[in-house]
Amino acid sequence: MTPLLIAMAFAVAVGGVVFGATDAVAQGSGQSMRDRVFSRNLPPIGRFVSETGQAFTFDRSGPRPLLRFDRSTEIWVLRPTAAPRGDIIYRNDNGDQILRVTPDGGMTLYTTSAPQGAPAALSGAADGLAPPTLSAVQLWNFIVRQSDRASRTLGRLVVVDVDIRPGSEAVAADSLSTATDAIARMVRTPDSQRKVGQLRRILVTDQGRAGATFDRGTLRIIIDANAGPAGRPSSARLIRLISDAS
């Protein structure tokens, strides 16, 4: 795309925002005692590799468990629930089972390529999955890249609007990246490609209750910057939202 087309592909409305780093990230309620006890043989943060070769970082150092696959930018916020035999099942915000951990720390990873589960083992230490910090220039350049990526993926212009207040920069950028990840995944199958083909505009805002809607070609994502990665929908949830739209 030419610079002119890229410039046309997004519009940024950030009223009075002073961009910069923010340390105020609260990811929700405290980690349950059951989660701590039954994962006692796992480090708070570690890098794991499944039997199929898929590597990921699992971070339980904060209030909510986080997971990120290697070669992916998306951070998945997981919800632990009790399972038979004292196991813990970790699900994403779409309800999909991602991990199962036994009382002694045995781990199974569930993905689209291994829906029945693949054993995973600790391979070493890892850095925590902290949210990024962005300057004004970094956010602007990031919006340009993501707008260009979405437009190239769908073969036409996709307008991107970002309307946020100070302190919401990191989660806004994260939600936009997650949305473009969802678009890239949907174009890989004919039925999903037809659904996402209706997309004309992505709006990211921090005005209102956190959530997402898809109506008349506009994907509207409302974020909660105080919740960190938990304050925006995952790509799986966005895919389901777009797929279920009439």
CSV table of C-alpha atoms in Angstrom, one decimal:
chain,number,residue,atom,x,y,z
A,1,MET,CA,0.0,0.0,0.0
A,2,THR,CA,1.2,3.5,-0.7
A,3,PRO,CA,1.8,5.9,2.2
A,4,LEU,CA,-1.4,7.8,1.1
A,5,LEU,CA,-3.5,4.7,1.4
A,6,ILE,CA,-2.0,3.8,4.7
A,7,ALA,CA,-2.8,7.3,6.0
A,8,MET,CA,-6.4,6.8,4.8
A,9,ALA,CA,-6.7,3.5,6.5
A,10,PHE,CA,-6.9,4.9,10.0
A,11,ALA,CA,-8.1,7.8,12.0
A,12,VAL,CA,-6.9,8.4,15.6
A,13,ALA,CA,-9.0,10.5,18.0
A,14,VAL,CA,-7.2,10.7,21.3
A,15,GLY,CA,-8.7,13.6,23.2
A,16,GLY,CA,-6.0,15.3,25.3
A,17,VAL,CA,-3.9,12.2,25.7
A,18,VAL,CA,-0.4,12.6,27.1
A,19,PHE,CA,1.3,9.4,26.1
A,20,GLY,CA,3.8,7.6,28.2
A,21,ALA,CA,4.5,4.6,30.4
A,22,THR,CA,2.0,3.6,33.0
A,23,ASP,CA,2.5,1.3,36.0
A,24,ALA,CA,-1.1,1.1,37.1
A,25,VAL,CA,-2.1,-2.3,35.9
A,26,ALA,CA,-4.3,-4.4,38.1
A,27,GLN,CA,-5.3,-7.7,36.5
A,28,GLY,CA,-8.3,-8.5,38.7
A,29,SER,CA,-9.0,-10.5,41.8
A,30,GLY,CA,-6.3,-12.3,43.8
A,31,GLN,CA,-5.0,-15.7,42.8
A,32,SER,CA,-6.9,-18.4,44.6
A,33,MET,CA,-5.3,-20.5,47.3
A,34,ARG,CA,-6.4,-23.6,45.5
A,35,ASP,CA,-4.5,-22.5,42.4
A,36,ARG,CA,-1.4,-21.9,44.4
A,37,VAL,CA,-1.5,-25.2,46.4
A,38,PHE,CA,-2.3,-27.5,43.4
A,39,SER,CA,0.4,-25.9,41.2
A,40,ARG,CA,3.0,-26.0,43.9
A,41,ASN,CA,5.5,-27.9,41.8
A,42,LEU,CA,5.5,-25.3,39.0
A,43,PRO,CA,7.5,-22.1,39.1
A,44,PRO,CA,5.5,-18.8,39.2
A,45,ILE,CA,6.9,-18.1,35.7
A,46,GLY,CA,8.3,-20.6,33.3
A,47,ARG,CA,8.8,-21.6,29.7
A,48,PHE,CA,7.2,-24.9,28.7
A,49,VAL,CA,7.3,-27.1,25.6
A,50,SER,CA,4.6,-29.5,24.6
A,51,GLU,CA,5.1,-32.9,23.1
A,52,THR,CA,4.1,-31.5,19.7
A,53,GLY,CA,6.9,-28.9,20.0
A,54,GLN,CA,4.7,-25.9,20.8
A,55,ALA,CA,6.5,-23.6,23.3
A,56,PHE,CA,4.9,-21.1,25.6
A,57,THR,CA,5.4,-18.9,28.7
A,58,PHE,CA,3.1,-19.5,31.6
A,59,ASP,CA,3.0,-16.7,34.2
A,60,ARG,CA,1.2,-17.2,37.5
A,61,SER,CA,3.1,-14.4,39.3
A,62,GLY,CA,0.2,-11.9,39.1
A,63,PRO,CA,-3.5,-12.0,40.2
A,64,ARG,CA,-4.5,-13.8,37.0
A,65,PRO,CA,-2.6,-16.6,35.1
A,66,LEU,CA,-1.2,-15.4,31.8
A,67,LEU,CA,0.0,-17.4,28.8
A,68,ARG,CA,1.8,-16.5,25.6
A,69,PHE,CA,2.9,-18.8,22.8
A,70,ASP,CA,6.3,-18.4,21.3
A,71,ARG,CA,6.2,-16.4,18.0
A,72,SER,CA,2.9,-14.8,19.1
A,73,THR,CA,2.3,-11.4,20.6
A,74,GLU,CA,-1.1,-12.2,22.1
A,75,ILE,CA,-1.2,-12.7,25.9
A,76,TRP,CA,-4.0,-15.0,27.0
A,77,VAL,CA,-5.7,-14.3,30.3
A,78,LEU,CA,-6.7,-17.7,31.8
A,79,ARG,CA,-9.3,-18.6,34.4
A,80,PRO,CA,-8.6,-21.6,36.7
A,81,THR,CA,-11.4,-23.9,37.7
A,82,ALA,CA,-11.3,-27.1,39.8
A,83,ALA,CA,-11.5,-30.5,38.0
A,84,PRO,CA,-11.7,-34.1,39.1
A,85,ARG,CA,-8.8,-35.7,41.0
A,86,GLY,CA,-7.7,-32.3,42.2
A,87,ASP,CA,-6.6,-31.0,38.8
A,88,ILE,CA,-6.9,-27.4,37.7
A,89,ILE,CA,-8.3,-26.5,34.2
A,90,TYR,CA,-7.3,-23.1,32.8
A,91,ARG,CA,-9.7,-21.6,30.2
A,92,ASN,CA,-9.6,-18.5,28.1
A,93,ASP,CA,-12.3,-15.8,28.0
A,94,ASN,CA,-14.1,-17.8,25.3
A,95,GLY,CA,-14.4,-20.8,27.6
A,96,ASP,CA,-11.8,-22.9,25.6
A,97,GLN,CA,-9.7,-25.2,27.7
A,98,ILE,CA,-6.0,-24.3,27.3
A,99,LEU,CA,-4.2,-26.1,30.1
A,100,ARG,CA,-4.8,-28.9,32.6
A,101,VAL,CA,-2.5,-29.1,35.6
A,102,THR,CA,-2.3,-32.0,38.0
A,103,PRO,CA,-1.6,-31.7,41.8
A,104,ASP,CA,2.0,-32.7,41.2
A,105,GLY,CA,2.5,-30.2,38.4
A,106,GLY,CA,1.9,-32.4,35.4
A,107,MET,CA,0.7,-30.3,32.5
A,108,THR,CA,-1.3,-30.9,29.3
A,109,LEU,CA,-1.7,-28.2,26.6
A,110,TYR,CA,-4.8,-28.1,24.4
A,111,THR,CA,-4.7,-26.4,21.0
A,112,THR,CA,-6.4,-26.6,17.6
A,113,SER,CA,-3.6,-28.8,16.4
A,114,ALA,CA,-3.8,-31.0,19.6
A,115,PRO,CA,-7.4,-30.8,20.7
A,116,GLN,CA,-7.1,-34.0,22.8
A,117,GLY,CA,-4.2,-32.5,24.6
A,118,ALA,CA,-0.4,-32.9,24.5
A,119,PRO,CA,1.8,-33.3,27.5
A,120,ALA,CA,4.0,-30.2,28.3
A,121,ALA,CA,7.2,-30.0,30.4
A,122,LEU,CA,9.1,-27.1,31.9
A,123,SER,CA,12.1,-26.2,29.7
A,124,GLY,CA,13.5,-23.2,31.6
A,125,ALA,CA,13.1,-19.8,33.1
A,126,ALA,CA,11.1,-17.0,31.4
A,127,ASP,CA,10.4,-13.3,31.8
A,128,GLY,CA,7.1,-12.2,33.2
A,129,LEU,CA,4.3,-11.3,30.7
A,130,ALA,CA,4.2,-7.6,31.6
A,131,PRO,CA,2.1,-5.2,29.5
A,132,PRO,CA,4.1,-2.9,27.2
A,133,THR,CA,4.6,0.8,27.6
A,134,LEU,CA,4.2,3.1,24.6
A,135,SER,CA,5.2,6.7,23.7
A,136,ALA,CA,3.0,8.8,21.4
A,137,VAL,CA,5.3,8.1,18.4
A,138,GLN,CA,5.3,4.3,19.2
A,139,LEU,CA,1.5,4.2,19.4
A,140,TRP,CA,1.1,6.1,16.2
A,141,ASN,CA,3.5,3.9,14.3
A,142,PHE,CA,1.9,0.8,15.8
A,143,ILE,CA,-1.6,1.9,14.6
A,144,VAL,CA,-0.2,2.4,11.1
A,145,ARG,CA,1.3,-1.1,11.0
A,146,GLN,CA,-1.8,-2.8,12.3
A,147,SER,CA,-4.1,-0.8,10.0
A,148,ASP,CA,-1.8,-1.8,7.1
A,149,ARG,CA,-1.8,-5.4,8.2
A,150,ALA,CA,-5.6,-5.6,8.5
A,151,SER,CA,-6.0,-3.9,5.1
A,152,ARG,CA,-3.6,-6.2,3.4
A,153,THR,CA,-5.1,-9.3,5.0
A,154,LEU,CA,-8.6,-8.4,3.7
A,155,GLY,CA,-7.4,-6.9,0.4
A,156,ARG,CA,-9.0,-3.5,1.0
A,157,LEU,CA,-8.9,-0.6,3.4
A,158,VAL,CA,-9.9,-1.2,7.0
A,159,VAL,CA,-10.4,2.0,8.9
A,160,VAL,CA,-9.0,2.0,12.5
A,161,ASP,CA,-10.2,4.6,15.1
A,162,VAL,CA,-8.7,4.8,18.6
A,163,ASP,CA,-10.5,7.0,21.1
A,164,ILE,CA,-8.8,6.7,24.5
A,165,ARG,CA,-7.9,8.6,27.7
A,166,PRO,CA,-4.4,8.9,29.3
A,167,GLY,CA,-3.2,5.6,30.7
A,168,SER,CA,-5.1,3.4,28.2
A,169,GLU,CA,-2.3,3.4,25.5
A,170,ALA,CA,-0.9,-0.1,26.3
A,171,VAL,CA,-4.2,-1.9,26.5
A,172,ALA,CA,-5.5,-0.1,23.4
A,173,ALA,CA,-2.5,-1.2,21.4
A,174,ASP,CA,-2.8,-4.7,22.7
A,175,SER,CA,-6.5,-4.9,21.8
A,176,LEU,CA,-5.8,-3.7,18.3
A,177,SER,CA,-3.0,-6.3,17.8
A,178,THR,CA,-5.4,-9.0,19.1
A,179,ALA,CA,-8.1,-7.8,16.6
A,180,THR,CA,-5.7,-8.1,13.6
A,181,ASP,CA,-4.6,-11.5,14.9
A,182,ALA,CA,-8.3,-12.6,14.8
A,183,ILE,CA,-8.7,-11.3,11.2
A,184,ALA,CA,-5.6,-13.1,10.1
A,185,ARG,CA,-6.9,-16.4,11.6
A,186,MET,CA,-10.4,-16.0,10.1
A,187,VAL,CA,-9.3,-15.6,6.5
A,188,ARG,CA,-7.7,-19.1,6.5
A,189,THR,CA,-11.1,-20.9,6.2
A,190,PRO,CA,-13.8,-20.1,3.6
A,191,ASP,CA,-16.7,-19.7,6.0
A,192,SER,CA,-14.9,-17.5,8.5
A,193,GLN,CA,-13.4,-15.5,5.6
A,194,ARG,CA,-16.9,-14.7,4.4
A,195,LYS,CA,-17.9,-13.5,7.8
A,196,VAL,CA,-14.8,-11.3,8.4
A,197,GLY,CA,-15.2,-10.0,4.9
A,198,GLN,CA,-17.9,-7.8,6.3
A,199,LEU,CA,-15.4,-5.9,8.4
A,200,ARG,CA,-14.9,-2.3,7.4
A,201,ARG,CA,-13.8,-0.5,10.6
A,202,ILE,CA,-12.2,-1.3,14.0
A,203,LEU,CA,-12.9,1.1,16.9
A,204,VAL,CA,-11.0,0.8,20.1
A,205,THR,CA,-12.2,3.0,23.0
A,206,ASP,CA,-12.1,3.1,26.8
A,207,GLN,CA,-15.5,4.8,27.1
A,208,GLY,CA,-18.1,2.4,28.5
A,209,ARG,CA,-18.3,-1.1,29.9
A,210,ALA,CA,-15.5,-3.4,28.7
A,211,GLY,CA,-16.6,-5.8,25.9
A,212,ALA,CA,-17.0,-6.0,22.1
A,213,THR,CA,-19.7,-5.7,19.5
A,214,PHE,CA,-19.8,-6.3,15.7
A,215,ASP,CA,-22.5,-4.5,13.8
A,216,ARG,CA,-22.8,-3.1,10.3
A,217,GLY,CA,-19.1,-3.8,9.5
A,218,THR,CA,-17.8,-2.1,12.6
A,219,LEU,CA,-15.9,-4.1,15.3
A,220,ARG,CA,-16.1,-2.0,18.4
A,221,ILE,CA,-13.8,-3.0,21.3
A,222,ILE,CA,-14.3,-1.3,24.7
A,223,ILE,CA,-11.3,-1.8,26.9
A,224,ASP,CA,-10.7,-1.5,30.7
A,225,ALA,CA,-7.1,-0.2,31.0
A,226,ASN,CA,-7.0,-0.9,34.7
A,227,ALA,CA,-7.4,-4.6,34.1
A,228,GLY,CA,-4.3,-5.0,31.9
A,229,PRO,CA,-4.6,-7.9,29.4
A,230,ALA,CA,-7.8,-8.9,31.1
A,231,GLY,CA,-9.3,-5.6,30.0
A,232,ARG,CA,-9.7,-6.6,26.4
A,233,PRO,CA,-11.2,-9.6,24.6
A,234,SER,CA,-9.0,-12.4,23.2
A,235,SER,CA,-8.7,-13.2,19.5
A,236,ALA,CA,-10.8,-16.3,20.2
A,237,ARG,CA,-13.6,-14.3,21.6
A,238,LEU,CA,-13.5,-11.8,18.7
A,239,ILE,CA,-13.6,-14.7,16.2
A,240,ARG,CA,-16.7,-16.1,17.9
A,241,LEU,CA,-18.3,-12.6,17.9
A,242,ILE,CA,-17.7,-12.0,14.2
A,243,SER,CA,-18.7,-15.6,13.3
A,244,ASP,CA,-22.0,-15.4,15.2
A,245,ALA,CA,-23.0,-12.1,13.6
A,246,SER,CA,-25.9,-12.2,11.2
